[in-house]
Coordinates of C-alpha atoms and ligand atoms in Angstrom, one line a residue:
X1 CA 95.5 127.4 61.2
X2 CA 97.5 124.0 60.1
X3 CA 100.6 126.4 58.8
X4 CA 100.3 128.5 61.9
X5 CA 100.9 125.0 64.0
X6 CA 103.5 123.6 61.7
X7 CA 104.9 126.6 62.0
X8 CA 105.2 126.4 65.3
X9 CA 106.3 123.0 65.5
X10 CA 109.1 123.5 63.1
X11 CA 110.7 126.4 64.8
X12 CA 110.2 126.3 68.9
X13 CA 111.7 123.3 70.0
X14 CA 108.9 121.7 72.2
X15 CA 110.5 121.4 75.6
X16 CA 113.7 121.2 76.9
X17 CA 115.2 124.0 78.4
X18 CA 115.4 124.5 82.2
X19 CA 116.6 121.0 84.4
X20 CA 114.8 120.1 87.3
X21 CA 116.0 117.6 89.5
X22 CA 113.8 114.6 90.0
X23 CA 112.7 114.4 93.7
X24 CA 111.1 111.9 96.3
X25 CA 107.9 112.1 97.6
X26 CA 108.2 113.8 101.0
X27 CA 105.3 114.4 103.6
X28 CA 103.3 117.9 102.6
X29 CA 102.8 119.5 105.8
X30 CA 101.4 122.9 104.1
X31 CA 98.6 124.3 106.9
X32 CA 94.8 123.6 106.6
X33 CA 93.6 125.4 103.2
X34 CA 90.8 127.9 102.6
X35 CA 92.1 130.0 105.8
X36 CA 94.4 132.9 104.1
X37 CA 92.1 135.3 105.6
X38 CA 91.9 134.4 109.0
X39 CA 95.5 134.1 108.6
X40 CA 96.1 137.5 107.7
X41 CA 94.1 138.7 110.3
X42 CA 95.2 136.3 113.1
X43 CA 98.5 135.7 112.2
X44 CA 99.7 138.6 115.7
X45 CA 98.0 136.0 118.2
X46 CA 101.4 133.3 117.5
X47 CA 103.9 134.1 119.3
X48 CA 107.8 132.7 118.4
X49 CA 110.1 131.2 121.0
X50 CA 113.2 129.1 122.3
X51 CA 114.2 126.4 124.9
X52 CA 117.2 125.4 125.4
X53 CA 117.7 121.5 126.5
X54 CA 120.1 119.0 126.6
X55 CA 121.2 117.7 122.8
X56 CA 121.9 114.3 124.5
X57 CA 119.4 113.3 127.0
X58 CA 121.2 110.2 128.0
X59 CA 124.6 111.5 128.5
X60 CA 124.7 113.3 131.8
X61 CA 128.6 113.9 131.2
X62 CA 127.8 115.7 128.2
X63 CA 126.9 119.5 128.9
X64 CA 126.1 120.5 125.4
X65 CA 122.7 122.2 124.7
X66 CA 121.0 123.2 121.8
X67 CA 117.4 125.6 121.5
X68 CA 114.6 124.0 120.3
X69 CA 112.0 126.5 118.3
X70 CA 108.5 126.3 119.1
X71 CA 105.6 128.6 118.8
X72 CA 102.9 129.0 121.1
X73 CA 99.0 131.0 120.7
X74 CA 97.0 131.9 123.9
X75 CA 93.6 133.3 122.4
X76 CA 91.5 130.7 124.3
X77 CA 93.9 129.7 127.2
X78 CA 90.8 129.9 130.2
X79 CA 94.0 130.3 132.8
X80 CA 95.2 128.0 136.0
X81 CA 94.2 124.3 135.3
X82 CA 92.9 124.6 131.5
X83 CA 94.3 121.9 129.2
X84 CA 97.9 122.4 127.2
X85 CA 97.6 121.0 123.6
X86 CA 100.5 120.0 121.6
X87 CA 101.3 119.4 117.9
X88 CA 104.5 117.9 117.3
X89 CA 107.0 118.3 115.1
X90 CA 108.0 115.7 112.2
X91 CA 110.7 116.2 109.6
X92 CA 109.3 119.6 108.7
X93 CA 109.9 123.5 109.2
X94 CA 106.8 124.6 111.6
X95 CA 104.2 126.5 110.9
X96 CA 102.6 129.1 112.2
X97 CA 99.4 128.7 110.8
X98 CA 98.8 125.3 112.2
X99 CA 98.1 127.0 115.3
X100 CA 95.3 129.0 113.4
X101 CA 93.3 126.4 112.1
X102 CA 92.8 122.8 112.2
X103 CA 91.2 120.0 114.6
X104 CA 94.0 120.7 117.2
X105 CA 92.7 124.7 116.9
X106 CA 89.1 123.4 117.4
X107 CA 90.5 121.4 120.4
X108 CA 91.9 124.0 122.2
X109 CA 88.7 126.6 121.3
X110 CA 86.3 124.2 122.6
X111 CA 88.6 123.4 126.0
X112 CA 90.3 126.6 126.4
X113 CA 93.3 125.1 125.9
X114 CA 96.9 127.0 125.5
X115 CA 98.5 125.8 122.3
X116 CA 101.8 124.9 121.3
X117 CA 103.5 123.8 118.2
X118 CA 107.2 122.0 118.8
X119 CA 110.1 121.9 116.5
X120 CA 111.8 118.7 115.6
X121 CA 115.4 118.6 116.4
X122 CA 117.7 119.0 113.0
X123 CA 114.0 120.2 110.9
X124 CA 113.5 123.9 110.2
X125 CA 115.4 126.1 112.4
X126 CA 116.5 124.2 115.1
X127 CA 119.7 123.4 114.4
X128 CA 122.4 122.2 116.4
X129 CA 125.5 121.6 113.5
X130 CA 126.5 123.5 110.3
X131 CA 126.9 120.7 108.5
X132 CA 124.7 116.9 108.3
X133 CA 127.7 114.8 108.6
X134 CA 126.9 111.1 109.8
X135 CA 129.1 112.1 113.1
X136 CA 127.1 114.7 113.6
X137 CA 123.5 113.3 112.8
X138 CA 123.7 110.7 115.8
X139 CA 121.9 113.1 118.0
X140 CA 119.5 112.7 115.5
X141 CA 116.7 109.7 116.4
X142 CA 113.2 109.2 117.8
X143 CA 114.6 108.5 121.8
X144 CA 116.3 111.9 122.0
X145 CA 113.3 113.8 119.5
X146 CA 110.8 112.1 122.3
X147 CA 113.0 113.0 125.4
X148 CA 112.8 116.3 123.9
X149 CA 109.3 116.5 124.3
X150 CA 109.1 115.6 128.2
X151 CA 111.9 118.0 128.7
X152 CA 109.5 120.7 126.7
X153 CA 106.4 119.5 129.2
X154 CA 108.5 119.1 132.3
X155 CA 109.9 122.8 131.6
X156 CA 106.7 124.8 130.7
X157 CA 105.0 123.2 133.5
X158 CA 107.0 125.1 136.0
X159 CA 105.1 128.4 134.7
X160 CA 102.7 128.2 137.7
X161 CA 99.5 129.3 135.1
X162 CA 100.6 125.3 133.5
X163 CA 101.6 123.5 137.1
X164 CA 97.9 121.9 137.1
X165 CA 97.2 121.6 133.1
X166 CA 96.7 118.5 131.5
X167 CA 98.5 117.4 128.3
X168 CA 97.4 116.7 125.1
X169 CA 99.8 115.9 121.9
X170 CA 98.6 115.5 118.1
X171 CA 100.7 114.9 115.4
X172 CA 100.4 113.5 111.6
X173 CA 102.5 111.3 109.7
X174 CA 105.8 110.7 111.5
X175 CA 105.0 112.9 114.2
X176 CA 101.5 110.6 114.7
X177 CA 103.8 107.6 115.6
X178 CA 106.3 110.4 117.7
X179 CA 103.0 111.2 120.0
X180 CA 101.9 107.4 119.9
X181 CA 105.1 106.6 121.4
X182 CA 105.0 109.2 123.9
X183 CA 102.1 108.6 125.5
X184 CA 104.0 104.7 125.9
X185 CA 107.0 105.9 127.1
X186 CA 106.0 109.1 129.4
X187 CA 102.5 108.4 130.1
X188 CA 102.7 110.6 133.4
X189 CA 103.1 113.6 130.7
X190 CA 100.2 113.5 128.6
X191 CA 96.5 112.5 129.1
X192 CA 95.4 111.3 125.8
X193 CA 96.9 111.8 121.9
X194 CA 95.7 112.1 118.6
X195 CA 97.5 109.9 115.8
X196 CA 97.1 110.7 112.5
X197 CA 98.2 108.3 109.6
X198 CA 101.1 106.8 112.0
X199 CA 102.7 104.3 110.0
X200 CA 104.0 102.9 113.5
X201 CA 106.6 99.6 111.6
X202 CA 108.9 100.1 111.0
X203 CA 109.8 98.4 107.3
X204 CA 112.6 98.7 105.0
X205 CA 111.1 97.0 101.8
X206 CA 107.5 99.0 101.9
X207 CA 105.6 97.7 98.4
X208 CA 102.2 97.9 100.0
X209 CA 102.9 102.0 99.4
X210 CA 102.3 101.3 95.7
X211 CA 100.1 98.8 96.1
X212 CA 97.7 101.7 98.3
X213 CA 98.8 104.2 95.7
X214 CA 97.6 101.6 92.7
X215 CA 94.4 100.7 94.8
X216 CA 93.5 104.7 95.6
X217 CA 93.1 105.1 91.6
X218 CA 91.3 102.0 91.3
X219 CA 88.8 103.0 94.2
X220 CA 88.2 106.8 92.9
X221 CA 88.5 106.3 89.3
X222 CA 87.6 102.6 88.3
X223 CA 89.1 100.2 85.5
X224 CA 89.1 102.6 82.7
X225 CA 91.4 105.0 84.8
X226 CA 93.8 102.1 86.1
X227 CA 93.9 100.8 82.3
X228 CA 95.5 104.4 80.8
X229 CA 98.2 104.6 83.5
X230 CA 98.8 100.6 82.6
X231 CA 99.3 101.3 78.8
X232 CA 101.1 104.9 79.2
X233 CA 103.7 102.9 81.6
X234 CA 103.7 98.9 79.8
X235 CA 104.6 101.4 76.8
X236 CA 107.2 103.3 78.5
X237 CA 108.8 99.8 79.4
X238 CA 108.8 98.6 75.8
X239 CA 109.8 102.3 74.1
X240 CA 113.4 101.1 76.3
X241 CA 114.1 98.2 74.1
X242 CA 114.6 100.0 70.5
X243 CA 116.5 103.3 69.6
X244 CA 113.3 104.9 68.1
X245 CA 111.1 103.8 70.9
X246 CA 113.6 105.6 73.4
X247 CA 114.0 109.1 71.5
X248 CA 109.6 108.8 72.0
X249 CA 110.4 108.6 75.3
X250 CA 112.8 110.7 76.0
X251 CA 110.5 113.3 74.0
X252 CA 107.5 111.9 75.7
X253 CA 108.9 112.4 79.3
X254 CA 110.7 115.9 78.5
X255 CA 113.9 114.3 79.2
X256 CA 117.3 116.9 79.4
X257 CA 119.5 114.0 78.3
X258 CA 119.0 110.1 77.5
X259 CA 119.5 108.4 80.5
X260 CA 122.0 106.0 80.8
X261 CA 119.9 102.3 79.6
X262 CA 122.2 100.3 81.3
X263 CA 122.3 102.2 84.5
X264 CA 120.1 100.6 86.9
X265 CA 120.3 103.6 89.2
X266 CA 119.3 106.0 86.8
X267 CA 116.4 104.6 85.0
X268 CA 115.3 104.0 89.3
X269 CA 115.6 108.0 89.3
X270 CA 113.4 107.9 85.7
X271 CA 111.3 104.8 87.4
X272 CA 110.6 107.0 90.6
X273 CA 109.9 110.4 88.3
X274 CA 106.9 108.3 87.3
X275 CA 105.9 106.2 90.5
X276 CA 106.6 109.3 93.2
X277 CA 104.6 111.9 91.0
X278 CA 101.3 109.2 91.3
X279 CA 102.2 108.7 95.0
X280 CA 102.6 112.5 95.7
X281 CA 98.6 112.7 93.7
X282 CA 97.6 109.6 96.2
X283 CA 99.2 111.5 99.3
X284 CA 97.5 114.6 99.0
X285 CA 94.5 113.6 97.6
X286 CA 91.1 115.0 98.6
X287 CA 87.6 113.5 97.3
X288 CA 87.6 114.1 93.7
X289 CA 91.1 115.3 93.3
X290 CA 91.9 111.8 92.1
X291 CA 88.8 111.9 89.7
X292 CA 90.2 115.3 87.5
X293 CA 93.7 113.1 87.2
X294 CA 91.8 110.0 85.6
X295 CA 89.4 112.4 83.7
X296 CA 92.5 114.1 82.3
X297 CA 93.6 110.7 81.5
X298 CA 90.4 110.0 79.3
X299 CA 90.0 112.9 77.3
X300 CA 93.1 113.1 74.1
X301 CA 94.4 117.0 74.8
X302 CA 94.6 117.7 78.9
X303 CA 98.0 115.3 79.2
X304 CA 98.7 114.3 75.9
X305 CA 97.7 112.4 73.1
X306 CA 99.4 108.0 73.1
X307 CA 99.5 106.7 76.2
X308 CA 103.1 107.2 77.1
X309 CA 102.9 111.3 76.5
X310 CA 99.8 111.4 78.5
X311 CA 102.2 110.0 81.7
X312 CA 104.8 112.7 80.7
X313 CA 101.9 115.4 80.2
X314 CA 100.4 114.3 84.0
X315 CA 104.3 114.7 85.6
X316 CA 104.7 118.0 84.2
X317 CA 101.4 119.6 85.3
X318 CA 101.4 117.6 88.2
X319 CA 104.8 118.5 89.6
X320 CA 104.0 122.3 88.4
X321 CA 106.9 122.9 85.6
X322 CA 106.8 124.8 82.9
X323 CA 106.7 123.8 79.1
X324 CA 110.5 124.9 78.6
X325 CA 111.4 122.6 81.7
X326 CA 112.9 118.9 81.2
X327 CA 113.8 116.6 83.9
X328 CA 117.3 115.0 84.7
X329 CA 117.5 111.5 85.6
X330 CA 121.0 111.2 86.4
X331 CA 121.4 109.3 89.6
X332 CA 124.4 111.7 90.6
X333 CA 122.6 114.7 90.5
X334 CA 119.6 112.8 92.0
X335 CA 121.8 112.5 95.0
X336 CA 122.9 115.8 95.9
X337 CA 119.1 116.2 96.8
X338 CA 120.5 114.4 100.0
X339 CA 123.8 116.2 100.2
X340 CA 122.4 119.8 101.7
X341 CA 122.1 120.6 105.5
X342 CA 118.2 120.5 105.1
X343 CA 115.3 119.0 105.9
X344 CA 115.4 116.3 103.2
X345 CA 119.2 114.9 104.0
X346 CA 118.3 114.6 107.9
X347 CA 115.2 112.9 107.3
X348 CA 116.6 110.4 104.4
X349 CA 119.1 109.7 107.5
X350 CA 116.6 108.9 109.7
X351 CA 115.4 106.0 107.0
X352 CA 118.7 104.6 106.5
X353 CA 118.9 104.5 110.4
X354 CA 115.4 103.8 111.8
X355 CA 112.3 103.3 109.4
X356 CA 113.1 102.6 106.2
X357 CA 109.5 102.9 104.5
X358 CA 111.7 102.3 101.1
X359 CA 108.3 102.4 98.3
X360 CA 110.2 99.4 96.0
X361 CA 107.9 98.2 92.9
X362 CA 105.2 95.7 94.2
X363 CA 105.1 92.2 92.6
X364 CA 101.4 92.2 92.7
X365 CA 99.8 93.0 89.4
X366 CA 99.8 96.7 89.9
X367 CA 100.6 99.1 87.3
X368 CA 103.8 99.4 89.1
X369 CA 105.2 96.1 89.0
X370 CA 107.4 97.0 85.9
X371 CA 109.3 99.8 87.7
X372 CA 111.7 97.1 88.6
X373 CA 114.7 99.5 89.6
X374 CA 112.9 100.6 92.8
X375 CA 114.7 98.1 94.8
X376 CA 116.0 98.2 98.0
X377 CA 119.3 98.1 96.3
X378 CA 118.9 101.6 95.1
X379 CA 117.4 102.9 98.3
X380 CA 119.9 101.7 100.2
X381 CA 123.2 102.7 97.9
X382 CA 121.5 106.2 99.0
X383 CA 122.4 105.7 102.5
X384 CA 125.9 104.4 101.7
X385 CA 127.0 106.8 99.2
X386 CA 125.4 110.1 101.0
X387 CA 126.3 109.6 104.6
X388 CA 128.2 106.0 105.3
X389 CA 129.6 103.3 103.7
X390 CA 128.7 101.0 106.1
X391 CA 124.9 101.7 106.2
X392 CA 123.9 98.7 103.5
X393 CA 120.7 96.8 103.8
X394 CA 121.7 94.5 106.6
X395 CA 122.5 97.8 108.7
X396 CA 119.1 99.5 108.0
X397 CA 117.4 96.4 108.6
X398 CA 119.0 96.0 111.6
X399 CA 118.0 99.8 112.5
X400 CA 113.9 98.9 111.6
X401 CA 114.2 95.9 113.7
X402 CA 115.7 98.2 116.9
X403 CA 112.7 100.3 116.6
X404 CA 109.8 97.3 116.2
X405 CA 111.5 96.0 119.2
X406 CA 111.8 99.3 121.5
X407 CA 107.8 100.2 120.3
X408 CA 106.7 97.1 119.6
X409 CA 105.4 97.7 115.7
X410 CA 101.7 96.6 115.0
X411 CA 101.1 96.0 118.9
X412 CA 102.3 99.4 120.6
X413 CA 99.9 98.9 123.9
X414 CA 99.0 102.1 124.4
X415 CA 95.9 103.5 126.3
X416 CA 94.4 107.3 125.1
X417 CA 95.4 107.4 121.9
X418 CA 93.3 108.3 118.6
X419 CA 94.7 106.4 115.8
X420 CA 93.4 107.7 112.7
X421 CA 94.0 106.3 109.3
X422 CA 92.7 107.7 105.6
X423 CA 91.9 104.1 103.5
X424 CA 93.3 105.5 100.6
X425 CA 96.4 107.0 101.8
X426 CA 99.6 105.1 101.1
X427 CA 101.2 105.4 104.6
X428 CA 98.3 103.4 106.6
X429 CA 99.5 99.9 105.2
X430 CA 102.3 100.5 108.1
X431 CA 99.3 101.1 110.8
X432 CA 96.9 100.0 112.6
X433 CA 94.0 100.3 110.3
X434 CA 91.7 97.5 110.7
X435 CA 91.3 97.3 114.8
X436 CA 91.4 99.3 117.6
X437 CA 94.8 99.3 119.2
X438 CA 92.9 98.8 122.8
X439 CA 90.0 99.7 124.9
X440 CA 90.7 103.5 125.4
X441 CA 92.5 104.0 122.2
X442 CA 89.9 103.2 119.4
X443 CA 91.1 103.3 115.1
X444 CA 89.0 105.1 113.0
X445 CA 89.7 104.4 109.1
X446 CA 87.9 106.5 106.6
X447 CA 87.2 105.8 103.9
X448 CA 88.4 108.5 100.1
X449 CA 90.5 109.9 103.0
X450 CA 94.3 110.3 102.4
X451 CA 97.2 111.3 104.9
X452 CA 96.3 113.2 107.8
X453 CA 93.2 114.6 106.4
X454 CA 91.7 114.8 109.7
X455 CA 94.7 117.4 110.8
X456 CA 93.1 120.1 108.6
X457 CA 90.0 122.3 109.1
X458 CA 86.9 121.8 107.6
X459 CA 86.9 121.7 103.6
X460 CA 83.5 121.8 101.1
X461 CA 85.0 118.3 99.4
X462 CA 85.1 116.6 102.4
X463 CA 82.7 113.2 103.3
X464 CA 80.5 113.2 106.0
X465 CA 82.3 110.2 107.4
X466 CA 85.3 112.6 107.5
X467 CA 84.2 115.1 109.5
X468 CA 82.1 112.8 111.8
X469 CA 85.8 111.5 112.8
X470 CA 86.9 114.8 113.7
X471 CA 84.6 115.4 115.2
X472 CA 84.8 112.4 117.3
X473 CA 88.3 112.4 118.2
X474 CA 87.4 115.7 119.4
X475 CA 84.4 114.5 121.8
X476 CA 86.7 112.2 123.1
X477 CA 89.6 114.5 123.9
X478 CA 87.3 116.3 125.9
X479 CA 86.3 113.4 127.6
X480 CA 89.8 112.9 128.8
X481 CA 90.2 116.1 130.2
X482 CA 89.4 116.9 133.7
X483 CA 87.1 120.1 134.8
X484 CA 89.1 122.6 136.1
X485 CA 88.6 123.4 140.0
X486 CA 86.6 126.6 138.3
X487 CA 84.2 125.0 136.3
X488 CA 83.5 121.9 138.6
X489 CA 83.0 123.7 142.0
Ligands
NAG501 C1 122.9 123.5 129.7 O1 121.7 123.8 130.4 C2 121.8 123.5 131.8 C3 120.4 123.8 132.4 O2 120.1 125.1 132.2 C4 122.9 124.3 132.5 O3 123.0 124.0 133.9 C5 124.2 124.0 131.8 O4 125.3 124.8 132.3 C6 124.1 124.2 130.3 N1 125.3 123.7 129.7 C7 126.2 124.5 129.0 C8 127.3 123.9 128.4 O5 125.9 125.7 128.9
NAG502 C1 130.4 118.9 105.4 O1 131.4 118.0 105.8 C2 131.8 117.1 104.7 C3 132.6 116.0 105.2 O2 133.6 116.5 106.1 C4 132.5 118.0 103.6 O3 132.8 117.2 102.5 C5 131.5 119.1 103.2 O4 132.2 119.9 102.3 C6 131.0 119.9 104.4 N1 130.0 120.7 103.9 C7 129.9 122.0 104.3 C8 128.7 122.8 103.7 O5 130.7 122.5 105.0
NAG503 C1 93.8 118.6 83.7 O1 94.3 119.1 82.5 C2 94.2 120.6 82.4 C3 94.6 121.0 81.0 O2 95.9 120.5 80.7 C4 95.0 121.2 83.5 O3 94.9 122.6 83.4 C5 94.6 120.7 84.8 O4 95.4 121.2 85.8 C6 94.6 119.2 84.8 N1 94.1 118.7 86.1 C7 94.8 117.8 86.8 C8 94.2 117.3 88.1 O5 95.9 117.3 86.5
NAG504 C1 117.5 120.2 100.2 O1 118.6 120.6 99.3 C2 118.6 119.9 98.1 C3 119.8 120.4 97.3 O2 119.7 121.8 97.1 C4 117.2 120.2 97.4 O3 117.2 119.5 96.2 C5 116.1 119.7 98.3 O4 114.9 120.0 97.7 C6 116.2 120.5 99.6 N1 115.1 119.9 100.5 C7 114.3 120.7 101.2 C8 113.3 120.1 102.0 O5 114.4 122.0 101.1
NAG505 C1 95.3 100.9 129.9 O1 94.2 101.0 130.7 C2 93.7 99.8 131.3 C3 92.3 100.1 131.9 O2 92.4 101.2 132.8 C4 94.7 99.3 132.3 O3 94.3 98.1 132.8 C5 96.0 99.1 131.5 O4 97.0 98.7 132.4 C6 96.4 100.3 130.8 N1 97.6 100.0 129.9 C7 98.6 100.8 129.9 C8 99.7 100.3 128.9 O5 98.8 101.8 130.5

């Protein structure tokens, strides 16, 4: 068995085969789990469709239009007068299944409610230019996505079956802030909204993401968990310093290539391979899914066997790549993540131009702290070198500020709005998580919940205290909905 192993050793090379580039954490909108078969046999009742609207809402000398996608499913509509509810759109491609299952779905069964599910201008298929140049991305911000959305309201309403139904918008993540912000601006459009996990400030230098990210592992897998990832990433640090200590590395990380040591960009891109695999864990994490990470930590085979291969061991499996895979840290090809007309380039625009929400090492005492290249410098060169010179740090702060000031950041005065944080999830650090934002628009923060749990259906890991707040926010949607002539005469 030892010769068959040595063997081995001696004549596969371990790794290194296949590059992958190293990518950002981006929002996982994939649609509730645990559905497939009421998928497969719903999937017929979502129907597909277009509307065309202006691409500049606040020109009225420019004639251009563009079609926005959206996708619609009338099993429970109850006719004339019966409610309209909305998910919107974020910096995703939309998904049918979100109209299949899910607290929005539940909604609309328990109401009778017609539902709809709107594309994001410049995300999925609504597209409006070939190609993501900075010229053509300024049609691309929150006033013309939100304009879109009373033009959507304003239009369907002229079906007579809509001209007396009410309005209701959820929305996760991004889109939780877009429906926040709505119901501010175009409060005659919608009755109530449901935020979830709206990290409503804007702010460009965001370390309180790690700091969640550091506190989720603490919370759900205690000292002894929070102590391996210290040592697997205080010895990454140290392996830098000597020649020997960065072939470990390299080995230990299944690097393609050494990076360049003296490149401050590229050990960022090697700095965020480590910090945006654990944020991607803390993002989508259910209760317990946290738990098997820290238990895989602990034992000396799931990840690896010193400290530093065990980080290397959790960033493969995590990130799903094969054995013969090897990542590469070069902060060129790290780039051209943000050079494609896609999803990823126009939302990384709309953090150079609006939020920023850059996750830059804390200075705290989290196991983070040492990942010293993810500075604002390096998020910021992004913006300059993929879309504009002149979009340095002054200019995105300047963007952030725009936005505090037009919403008004932690204070958004809004009335009939959900606001729905998870305590362990990264993003609620930019929220309102600890009050409610006013008298008709109560926060509810859950605890071992992470980003937009409450979107999703019902799951067997999920807390009581999570599915009492669903179930809440569901109550109270009804509340704001008025009988229809029908049901009150
Ligand atoms: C855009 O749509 C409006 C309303 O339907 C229409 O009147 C206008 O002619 C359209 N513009 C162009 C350039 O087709
Ligand atoms: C998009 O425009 C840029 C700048 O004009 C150009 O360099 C690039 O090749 C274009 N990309 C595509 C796919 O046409
Ligand atoms: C734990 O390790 C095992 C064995 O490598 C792996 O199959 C499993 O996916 C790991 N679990 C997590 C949560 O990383
Ligand atoms: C966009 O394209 C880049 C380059 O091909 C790729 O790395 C990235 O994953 C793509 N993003 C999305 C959301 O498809
Ligand atoms: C919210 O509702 C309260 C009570 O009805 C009202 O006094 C207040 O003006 C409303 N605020 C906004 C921003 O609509």
């Amino acid at each position: 068995m030892i010769v068959f192993l040595l063997l081995l050793s001696l004549f596969s090379p371990s790794w290194a085969k296949e590059p992958s580039p190293v990518k950002m954490t981006e929002v996982d909108m994939s649609p509730p789990e645990g559905f497939d078969d009421v998928y497969a046999k719903n999937a017929r009742n979502v129907f597909v469709t277009w509307m065309s609207m202006p691409l500049d809402h606040f020109d009225p000398q420019n004639p251009t239009n563009f079609s926005m996608r959206y996708m619609f499913n009338e099993e429970f509509f109850g006719g004339n007068g019966y409610p309209i509810f909305i998910m919107a759109g974020g910096e995703w491609t939309i998904d049918h299944r979100w109209l299949l299952a899910g607290n929005m779905y539940e909604m609309a069964r328990e109401n009778k409610g017609f539902q709809v599910y709107t594309e994001h201008r410049y995300y999925g298929a609504t597209q409006i230019f070939s190609n993501f140049t900075a010229e053509n991305l300024r049609f691309l911000n929150i006033d013309q996505a939100l304009a879109d959305l009373a033009y959507f309201i304003t239009e369907i309403k002229k079906q007579p079956r809509f001209a007396e139904s009410e309005v209701i918008m959820y929305g996760g993540s991004y889109a939780a802030n877009m429906v926040m912000w709505f119901k501010k601006r175009y409060p005659h459009l919608v009755v109530g909204t449901v935020a979830s996990s709206g990290p409503i400030l804007a702010k460009v230098d965001y370390p309180e993401y790690l700091e969640v990210v550091h506190e989720a592992f603490l919370l759900e897998g205690g000292e002894e968990c929070i102590g391996h990832i210290k040592r697997g990433i205080d010895d990454t640090i140290a392996a830098m310093q000597t020649e020997s200590g960065r072939r470990q590395l390299e080995q230990a990380y299944r690097l393609c290539e050494p990076p360049n040591y003296d490149d401050d960009y590229d050990l960022a891109v090697f700095a965020g391979l480590i910090s945006w695999t654990f944020s991607t864990s803390v993002q989508q994490a259910r209760p317990g899914s946290l738990l098997a990470v820290c238990n895989n930590f602990t034992d000396h085979t799931s990840y690896g066997s010193t400290p530093m291969e065990k980080i290397g061991g959790y960033i493969m499996i995590t990130r799903q790549r094969e054995s013969d895979q090897c990542w590469s840290t070069s902060y060129e090809s790290f780039l051209n993540n943000y050079r494609a007309t896609n999803n990823s380039r126009a939302w990384y625009y709309q953090t150079c131009t609006e939020y920023g929400y850059y996750q830059t090492a804390p200075t705290s005492g989290t196991v983070f702290d040492s990942l010293k290249w993810l500075n604002l410098d390096f998020y910021t060169d992004i913006c300059k070198r993929v879309f504009d010179e002149r979009f340095d740090v002054a200019y995105v702060e300047n963007a952030a500020k725009r936005v505090n000031l037009i919403f008004g950041g932690l204070e958004p005065v809004v009335n009939n709005t959900i606001n729905i944080h998870g305590y362990i999830d990264p993003w609620r650090a930019l929220g309102v998580y600890k009050n409610d934002i006013s008298e008709t628009s109560p926060t509810y923060t859950v605890n071992r919940a992470s980003h937009c749990f409450d979107m999703q259906g019902w799951l067997r890991t999920d807390t009581i205290e999570m599915t009492a707040v669903q179930q809440r926010a569901r109550r109270l949607v009804t509340s704001w909905l008025s009988k229809p002539e029908s049901e009150t005469s």
